[in-house]
Coordinates of N, CA and C in Angstrom, one line a residue:
M3 N 53.3 119.4 79.9 CA 52.4 118.8 80.9 C 52.8 118.4 82.1
D4 N 51.9 118.6 83.2 CA 52.3 118.2 84.6 C 52.6 116.7 84.5
Y5 N 53.6 116.3 85.3 CA 53.6 115.1 85.4 C 52.6 114.0 86.2
Q6 N 51.9 115.1 87.2 CA 50.8 114.2 87.9 C 49.7 113.7 86.9
K7 N 49.6 114.4 85.7 CA 48.4 114.1 84.7 C 48.7 112.9 83.9
Q8 N 50.1 112.6 84.1 CA 50.4 111.2 83.1 C 50.6 110.0 84.1
I9 N 50.0 110.2 85.4 CA 50.1 109.2 86.3 C 49.1 108.0 85.9
E10 N 49.4 106.8 85.9 CA 48.2 106.0 85.7 C 48.3 104.8 86.9
S11 N 47.1 104.0 87.2 CA 47.3 102.9 88.1 C 47.7 101.9 87.7
F12 N 48.5 101.1 88.6 CA 49.0 99.7 88.4 C 48.6 99.0 89.5
V13 N 49.1 97.7 89.4 CA 48.6 96.7 90.6 C 50.1 96.2 90.9
C14 N 49.9 96.2 92.4 CA 51.1 95.7 93.3 C 51.4 94.1 93.0
W15 N 52.7 93.9 92.7 CA 52.8 92.5 92.6 C 52.5 91.7 93.7
H16 N 52.5 92.2 94.9 CA 52.6 91.2 96.3 C 51.1 91.1 96.8
C17 N 50.1 92.5 97.0 CA 49.0 92.2 97.5 C 48.1 92.8 96.5
H18 N 48.4 92.9 95.2 CA 47.5 93.4 94.0 C 46.5 94.6 94.5
G19 N 47.1 95.5 95.2 CA 46.3 96.9 95.4 C 46.9 97.8 94.4
R20 N 46.0 98.8 94.1 CA 46.4 99.9 93.2 C 47.4 100.8 93.6
T21 N 48.3 100.9 92.7 CA 49.4 101.8 92.9 C 49.5 102.7 92.0
D22 N 50.3 103.9 92.0 CA 50.3 104.8 90.8 C 51.7 104.3 89.9
E23 N 51.9 104.8 89.2 CA 53.1 104.6 88.0 C 54.2 104.8 88.7
T24 N 54.5 105.9 89.3 CA 55.6 106.3 89.7 C 56.2 105.8 91.1
A25 N 55.1 105.1 91.6 CA 55.0 104.7 93.0 C 56.6 103.7 93.5
M26 N 57.4 103.8 94.2 CA 58.1 103.1 94.5 C 57.7 101.9 95.4
F27 N 57.0 102.4 96.4 CA 56.6 101.3 97.1 C 54.9 101.2 97.3
C28 N 54.2 100.1 97.4 CA 53.0 100.2 97.7 C 52.3 100.8 98.9
N29 N 51.2 101.4 98.6 CA 50.6 102.3 99.8 C 49.7 101.4 100.6
H30 N 49.6 100.1 100.1 CA 48.8 99.5 101.0 C 49.5 98.4 101.6
C31 N 50.5 97.8 101.0 CA 51.2 96.6 101.8 C 52.8 97.0 102.0
G32 N 53.4 98.0 101.5 CA 54.7 98.8 102.0 C 55.6 98.0 100.8
S33 N 55.2 97.0 100.2 CA 56.0 96.3 99.3 C 56.8 97.3 98.3
V34 N 58.4 97.2 98.1 CA 58.9 97.8 97.0 C 58.3 97.1 95.6
Q35 N 58.2 98.3 94.8 CA 57.5 97.6 93.3 C 58.8 97.7 92.4
N36 N 58.6 96.9 91.4 CA 59.5 96.8 90.0 C 59.5 98.2 89.3
V37 N 60.7 98.7 88.7 CA 60.7 99.7 87.9 C 59.6 99.8 86.9
R38 N 59.0 100.8 86.8 CA 57.8 101.1 85.9 C 58.4 102.2 84.6
A39 N 57.7 102.1 83.4 CA 58.4 103.1 82.5 C 57.7 104.5 83.0
A40 N 58.8 105.6 83.1 CA 58.3 106.7 83.2 C 59.3 107.5 82.9
D41 N 59.3 108.8 82.5 CA 60.4 109.8 82.1 C 61.2 110.4 83.5
H42 N 62.3 110.8 83.1 CA 63.2 111.0 84.3 C 62.4 111.9 85.5
F43 N 62.0 113.0 84.9 CA 61.0 114.3 85.5 C 60.0 113.4 86.3
A44 N 59.0 112.9 86.0 CA 58.2 112.0 86.6 C 58.6 111.3 87.7
R45 N 59.7 110.3 87.6 CA 60.3 109.6 88.6 C 60.9 110.4 89.8
L46 N 61.4 111.5 89.6 CA 61.7 112.6 90.8 C 60.6 113.2 91.3
G47 N 59.6 113.1 90.7 CA 58.4 114.0 91.3 C 58.5 115.5 90.7
L48 N 59.2 115.8 89.5 CA 59.3 117.1 89.0 C 58.1 117.4 87.8
E49 N 57.9 118.6 87.6 CA 57.2 119.1 86.7 C 58.2 118.7 85.3
R50 N 57.6 118.5 84.2 CA 58.6 118.5 83.1 C 58.9 119.8 82.2
R51 N 60.1 120.1 83.0 CA 60.5 121.5 82.5 C 62.0 121.6 82.1
L52 N 62.4 122.4 81.2 CA 63.8 122.4 80.9 C 64.6 122.8 82.0
D53 N 64.2 124.0 82.6 CA 64.9 124.7 83.6 C 64.9 124.1 84.9
V54 N 65.7 123.4 85.5 CA 65.5 122.6 86.8 C 66.3 123.5 88.0
N55 N 65.5 123.4 89.3 CA 66.0 124.0 90.4 C 66.8 123.0 91.0
V56 N 68.2 123.1 90.9 CA 69.4 122.0 91.1 C 69.1 121.8 92.6
T57 N 68.7 122.8 93.8 CA 68.6 122.6 95.1 C 67.5 121.6 95.1
D58 N 66.3 121.7 94.7 CA 65.1 121.0 94.7 C 65.2 119.5 94.3
L59 N 66.1 119.8 93.3 CA 66.4 118.3 92.4 C 67.4 117.4 93.5
D60 N 68.4 117.9 94.1 CA 69.2 117.3 95.1 C 68.4 116.7 96.2
D61 N 67.6 117.5 96.7 CA 66.5 117.2 98.0 C 66.0 116.1 97.7
R62 N 65.0 116.2 96.6 CA 64.2 115.2 95.9 C 65.0 113.8 95.9
F63 N 65.9 114.0 95.2 CA 66.7 112.6 95.1 C 67.4 112.1 96.5
N64 N 67.7 112.8 97.3 CA 68.2 112.3 98.5 C 67.2 111.8 99.5
K65 N 65.9 112.5 99.3 CA 64.9 111.9 100.0 C 64.3 110.6 99.4
L66 N 64.4 110.3 98.0 CA 64.0 109.3 97.5 C 64.6 108.0 97.5
R67 N 66.1 108.2 97.5 CA 66.7 107.2 97.7 C 67.1 106.5 98.9
K68 N 66.8 107.3 100.1 CA 67.0 106.7 101.5 C 66.3 105.4 101.7
P69 N 65.1 105.2 101.3 CA 64.4 104.2 101.6 C 64.6 102.8 100.8
L70 N 65.6 103.2 99.7 CA 66.0 102.2 98.8 C 67.3 101.7 99.2
D71 N 68.0 102.3 100.1 CA 69.0 101.8 100.8 C 69.1 100.2 101.0
P72 N 70.2 99.3 100.3 CA 70.3 98.0 100.1 C 70.5 97.4 101.6
N73 N 70.8 97.9 102.6 CA 71.0 97.6 104.1 C 69.3 97.3 104.6
F74 N 68.3 98.1 103.8 CA 66.9 98.0 104.3 C 66.3 96.6 103.9
F75 N 67.2 95.9 103.0 CA 66.3 94.9 102.3 C 67.2 93.6 102.5
M76 N 68.2 93.6 103.3 CA 69.2 92.3 103.8 C 68.4 91.0 104.0
I77 N 67.0 91.3 105.0 CA 66.5 90.3 105.3 C 65.1 90.2 104.5
R78 N 65.0 90.9 103.2 CA 63.6 91.0 102.5 C 63.9 89.6 101.5
S79 N 62.9 89.5 100.7 CA 63.0 88.4 99.8 C 63.8 88.7 98.6
T80 N 64.2 87.9 97.9 CA 64.9 88.2 96.5 C 64.2 89.0 95.7
T81 N 63.0 89.0 95.6 CA 62.2 89.6 94.6 C 62.2 91.1 95.3
E82 N 62.3 91.4 96.3 CA 62.3 92.8 96.9 C 63.5 93.5 96.5
R83 N 64.6 92.4 97.0 CA 66.3 93.2 96.8 C 66.3 93.5 95.4
N84 N 65.8 92.9 94.5 CA 66.0 92.9 93.2 C 65.4 94.3 92.7
F85 N 64.1 94.4 93.0 CA 63.3 95.6 92.8 C 63.8 96.6 93.5
A86 N 64.5 96.7 94.6 CA 65.0 97.8 95.1 C 66.1 98.3 94.6
A87 N 67.1 97.1 94.0 CA 68.2 97.5 93.3 C 67.9 98.3 92.0
R88 N 66.8 97.7 91.1 CA 66.4 98.5 89.8 C 65.9 100.0 90.3
Q89 N 65.1 100.1 91.4 CA 64.6 101.2 91.4 C 65.6 102.4 91.9
L90 N 66.9 102.0 92.3 CA 67.8 102.8 92.9 C 68.7 103.1 91.5
I91 N 68.6 102.1 90.6 CA 69.8 102.2 89.4 C 68.9 103.5 88.4
A92 N 67.5 103.1 88.5 CA 66.8 104.2 87.9 C 66.8 105.6 88.3
L93 N 66.5 105.5 89.8 CA 66.5 106.9 90.2 C 67.9 107.6 90.2
V94 N 69.1 107.0 90.0 CA 70.4 107.7 90.1 C 70.5 108.1 88.5
E95 N 69.9 107.3 87.6 CA 70.1 107.8 86.2 C 69.4 108.9 85.9
A96 N 68.0 109.0 86.4 CA 67.4 110.5 86.3 C 67.7 111.4 86.9
Y97 N 68.5 111.4 88.0 CA 69.1 112.3 88.7 C 70.2 112.7 87.9
E98 N 71.2 112.1 87.6 CA 72.6 112.4 86.8 C 72.3 113.0 85.6
T99 N 71.2 112.5 84.8 CA 70.8 113.0 83.7 C 70.2 114.4 83.8
L100 N 69.2 114.8 84.9 CA 68.7 116.1 85.0 C 69.5 117.2 85.6
R101 N 70.7 116.6 86.2 CA 71.5 117.5 87.1 C 72.3 118.3 86.2
D102 N 72.9 117.1 85.0 CA 74.0 117.8 84.0 C 73.2 118.6 83.2
P103 N 73.4 119.9 82.8 CA 72.7 120.4 81.7 C 73.0 119.9 80.4
V104 N 74.0 119.3 80.2 CA 74.2 119.1 78.6 C 73.6 117.7 78.5
Q105 N 73.5 116.7 79.5 CA 72.7 115.5 79.6 C 71.2 115.8 79.4
R106 N 70.7 116.7 80.1 CA 69.4 117.2 80.5 C 69.1 117.8 79.0
G107 N 70.0 118.5 78.3 CA 69.8 119.1 77.2 C 69.3 117.8 76.1
R108 N 70.2 116.8 76.1 CA 70.2 116.0 75.1 C 68.9 115.0 75.4
Y109 N 68.5 114.8 76.5 CA 67.3 114.0 77.0 C 66.1 114.7 76.6
W110 N 66.2 116.2 76.7 CA 64.9 117.1 76.3 C 64.9 116.8 74.7
L111 N 65.8 116.8 74.1 CA 65.6 116.5 72.7 C 64.9 115.3 72.3
K112 N 65.4 114.0 72.9 CA 64.6 112.8 72.9 C 63.1 112.8 73.3
L113 N 62.8 113.6 74.5 CA 61.6 113.9 75.0 C 60.5 114.3 74.0
H114 N 61.3 115.4 73.2 CA 60.4 116.1 72.1 C 60.6 115.2 70.6
Q115 N 60.9 114.0 70.6 CA 61.3 113.3 69.4 C 62.2 113.7 68.5
Q116 N 63.1 114.3 68.8 CA 64.3 115.1 68.1 C 65.5 114.1 68.3
D117 N 66.0 113.4 67.4 CA 67.2 112.6 67.3 C 68.3 113.5 67.2
F118 N 69.4 113.2 67.9 CA 70.7 113.9 67.9 C 71.6 113.2 66.9
V119 N 71.9 114.4 66.0 CA 72.5 113.8 65.0 C 74.2 114.3 65.0
A120 N 75.2 113.4 65.0 CA 76.6 113.5 65.2 C 76.9 114.2 64.1
A121 N 77.9 115.2 64.3 CA 78.5 115.7 63.1 C 80.0 114.7 62.3
K122 N 80.1 114.6 61.2 CA 80.9 114.0 60.6 C 82.4 114.7 60.7
N123 N 82.2 115.9 60.9 CA 83.6 116.8 61.2 C 83.0 117.6 62.2
D124 N 84.5 118.0 63.1 CA 84.4 119.1 64.1 C 84.2 120.6 63.7
H125 N 83.3 121.1 64.4 CA 82.8 122.5 64.5 C 84.0 123.2 64.2
P126 N 84.4 124.3 63.4 CA 85.6 125.2 63.2 C 86.1 125.7 64.8
V127 N 85.2 126.2 65.6 CA 85.7 126.5 66.8 C 86.6 125.2 67.7
V128 N 85.8 124.2 67.3 CA 86.2 122.7 68.1 C 87.9 122.3 67.4
Q129 N 87.9 122.6 66.1 CA 89.0 122.3 65.1 C 90.1 123.3 65.7
K130 N 90.0 124.4 66.1 CA 90.8 125.6 66.2 C 91.4 125.1 67.9
M131 N 90.5 124.6 68.8 CA 90.8 124.3 70.1 C 91.7 123.0 70.0
R132 N 91.3 122.2 69.2 CA 92.2 120.5 68.9 C 93.5 121.0 68.6
A133 N 93.6 121.9 67.5 CA 94.6 122.2 67.0 C 95.6 123.0 68.2
E134 N 95.1 123.6 69.0 CA 95.8 124.5 69.9 C 96.5 123.2 70.8
F135 N 95.4 122.2 71.3 CA 96.1 121.1 72.2 C 97.1 120.3 71.4
D136 N 97.0 120.0 70.3 CA 98.0 119.3 69.5 C 99.3 120.0 69.4
N137 N 99.0 121.0 69.4 CA 100.7 122.2 69.2 C 101.0 122.5 70.5
V138 N 100.2 122.6 71.7 CA 100.9 123.0 73.1 C 101.9 122.4 73.2
A139 N 102.9 123.0 73.9 CA 104.0 122.4 74.6 C 103.7 121.7 75.5
D140 N 104.6 120.6 76.0 CA 104.2 119.9 77.4 C 104.6 121.0 78.6
D141 N 104.0 121.7 78.8 CA 104.4 123.0 79.8 C 102.9 123.1 80.5
T142 N 103.1 122.8 81.9 CA 101.6 122.8 83.1 C 101.1 124.3 82.5
A143 N 101.8 125.1 82.7 CA 101.0 126.4 82.4 C 100.3 126.9 81.1
Q144 N 100.8 126.2 80.1 CA 100.1 126.3 78.7 C 98.9 125.3 78.9
L145 N 99.2 124.0 79.3 CA 97.9 123.4 79.5 C 97.0 123.8 80.4
D146 N 97.0 124.4 81.7 CA 96.1 125.1 82.3 C 95.4 126.3 81.4
M147 N 96.5 127.1 80.9 CA 95.7 128.1 80.1 C 94.4 127.5 78.9
L148 N 95.1 126.6 78.4 CA 94.2 125.9 77.4 C 92.9 125.4 78.2
A149 N 93.0 124.6 79.2 CA 92.1 124.2 80.0 C 90.8 125.4 80.5
Q150 N 91.5 126.4 80.8 CA 90.6 127.4 81.0 C 89.9 128.0 80.0
R151 N 90.4 128.1 78.8 CA 89.7 128.7 77.6 C 88.7 127.5 77.2
T152 N 88.9 126.2 77.2 CA 88.2 125.4 76.9 C 87.0 125.4 77.9
N153 N 87.2 125.3 79.2 CA 86.4 125.3 80.0 C 85.1 126.7 79.9
A154 N 85.8 127.8 79.3 CA 84.8 128.9 79.3 C 84.0 128.8 78.0
L155 N 84.4 128.1 77.0 CA 83.9 128.0 75.8 C 82.8 126.8 76.2
L156 N 82.9 126.0 77.0 CA 82.1 125.0 77.5 C 80.7 125.7 77.8
Q157 N 81.2 126.6 78.8 CA 80.1 127.4 79.9 C 79.2 128.2 78.6
N158 N 79.6 128.8 77.8 CA 79.0 129.4 76.7 C 78.2 128.5 75.8
G159 N 78.6 127.4 75.7 CA 77.9 126.4 74.7 C 77.0 125.9 75.6
V160 N 77.0 125.7 77.0 CA 75.7 125.3 77.8 C 74.5 126.1 77.7
M161 N 75.0 127.7 77.9 CA 74.0 128.7 77.6 C 73.3 128.8 76.3
K162 N 74.0 128.5 75.2 CA 73.5 128.3 73.9 C 72.5 127.2 73.5
L163 N 73.2 126.1 74.2 CA 72.2 125.1 74.2 C 70.8 125.2 75.0
L164 N 70.8 125.7 76.2 CA 69.5 125.9 76.8 C 68.7 126.9 76.1
T165 N 69.2 127.8 75.8 CA 68.5 129.0 74.9 C 67.9 128.3 73.7
S166 N 68.5 127.5 72.8 CA 68.2 127.1 71.7 C 66.9 126.2 72.0
L167 N 67.1 125.3 73.1 CA 66.0 124.5 73.5 C 65.0 125.2 74.0
R168 N 64.9 126.3 74.5 CA 63.8 127.0 75.2 C 63.0 127.5 74.1
Q169 N 63.7 127.7 73.0 CA 62.9 128.3 71.8 C 62.7 127.2 70.7
Q170 N 62.9 126.0 71.0 CA 62.6 125.0 70.2 C 63.1 125.2 69.0
N171 N 64.5 125.6 69.3 CA 65.2 125.8 67.7 C 66.3 124.2 67.9
W172 N 65.7 123.3 67.3 CA 66.2 122.0 67.7 C 67.6 121.7 66.7
E173 N 67.5 122.3 65.4 CA 68.7 122.0 64.8 C 69.9 123.0 65.4
E174 N 69.6 124.1 65.8 CA 70.7 125.0 66.6 C 71.2 124.2 68.1
A175 N 70.1 123.7 68.6 CA 70.5 122.9 69.8 C 71.2 121.6 69.3
N176 N 71.0 121.1 68.5 CA 71.9 119.9 68.0 C 73.2 120.3 67.8
Q177 N 73.4 121.4 67.0 CA 74.8 121.9 66.9 C 75.5 122.5 68.0
A178 N 75.1 122.9 69.0 CA 75.2 123.2 70.1 C 75.9 121.9 71.1
L179 N 75.1 121.0 71.0 CA 75.6 119.4 71.8 C 77.0 118.9 70.7
V180 N 76.9 119.1 69.6 CA 77.9 118.8 68.9 C 79.1 119.4 69.1
E181 N 79.3 120.8 69.2 CA 80.4 121.7 69.9 C 80.5 121.1 71.4
L182 N 79.6 121.0 72.2 CA 80.1 120.7 73.6 C 80.5 119.5 73.7
D183 N 80.3 118.3 72.9 CA 81.1 117.2 72.9 C 82.1 117.2 72.5
G184 N 82.6 118.0 71.5 CA 83.9 118.3 71.0 C 84.7 119.1 72.1
M185 N 84.3 119.9 72.9 CA 85.2 120.6 73.8 C 85.2 120.0 75.0
E186 N 84.4 119.0 75.2 CA 84.2 118.1 76.5 C 85.6 117.1 76.4
D187 N 85.6 116.6 75.1 CA 86.6 115.7 74.4 C 88.0 116.4 74.8
I188 N 88.0 117.5 74.4 CA 89.3 118.2 74.6 C 89.9 118.5 75.8
L189 N 88.9 119.0 76.8 CA 89.2 119.1 78.1 C 89.5 117.8 78.9
S190 N 88.9 116.9 78.4 CA 89.2 115.5 79.2 C 90.8 115.1 78.5
Q191 N 91.2 115.4 77.4 CA 92.4 114.8 76.9 C 93.4 115.7 77.4
T192 N 93.1 117.2 77.8 CA 94.0 118.2 78.2 C 94.4 117.7 79.8
R193 N 93.2 117.4 80.5 CA 93.4 117.1 81.8 C 94.3 115.6 81.8
A194 N 94.0 114.7 81.1 CA 94.7 113.5 81.4 C 96.3 113.6 80.9
R195 N 96.7 114.9 80.0 CA 97.9 114.9 79.7 C 98.4 115.6 80.7
R196 N 97.7 116.6 81.5 CA 98.3 117.4 82.5 C 98.6 116.4 83.7
Q197 N 97.7 115.6 84.1 CA 97.8 114.6 85.1 C 99.1 114.0 84.8
G198 N 99.4 113.3 83.5 CA 100.4 112.5 83.4 C 101.9 113.2 83.7
M199 N 101.8 114.5 83.6 CA 103.1 115.3 83.8 C 103.6 115.4 85.2
T200 N 102.4 115.5 85.9 CA 102.4 116.0 87.3 C 101.3 115.8 88.1
K201 N 101.5 115.3 89.3 CA 100.2 115.0 90.4 C 99.4 116.2 90.7
V202 N 98.3 116.4 90.3 CA 97.3 117.6 90.3 C 96.8 117.6 91.7
D203 N 96.9 118.7 92.4 CA 96.2 119.0 93.5 C 95.0 118.8 93.4
P204 N 93.9 118.3 94.3 CA 92.5 117.9 94.0 C 91.8 119.2 94.3
D205 N 92.5 120.1 95.2 CA 91.8 121.3 95.4 C 92.0 122.3 94.2
T206 N 92.7 122.1 93.2 CA 93.0 123.0 92.4 C 92.7 122.4 90.6
E207 N 92.4 121.1 90.8 CA 92.1 120.4 89.6 C 90.8 121.1 88.8
W208 N 91.0 120.9 87.3 CA 90.0 121.8 86.8 C 88.5 121.1 86.8
S209 N 87.5 121.9 86.6 CA 86.3 121.4 86.6 C 85.4 121.9 85.5
C210 N 84.2 121.1 84.5 CA 83.7 121.5 84.1 C 82.3 122.5 84.3

């Protein structure tokens, strides 16, 4: 459903004029509004779709956050400063959730009233990679190779997750998230172990 169809009217706390559900500022008096309940897509003015245009998302976020700069509210009332801070927090949360495909997938499940169920045991693929991590020698080259393989599995897992969600195969999507959580944990531990052995050049550090 298009986010515009979900918008309802609310009353501005300052001038009592009518405002939209997702309006950050009153279009009558210009006062910043308190955060209202809205999904992340609506908050960023996006249609509720699983596949997100990241460039468009970045542009919308940067445009929306500029008027919420704390410096603009230094001489405003305490109420407006607090409201602006809450709006910015909600905006950042929405942006970070939708920009990361794993977080977006988890959020998509929530929007469809599907609860994520954590597994009691690791998936066999995760178990295999965890065993490799436990047995790998304290050698930077071996750790780098392990990180590369784990990262490749992560990328494949993201594609599997998004495909499952598009097909509304909730059980498979949940399983993909379980695997991704395990892989992210292994990659995090590998990175920490690698950095503990030697200082890593920021230009060559692994990325998910």
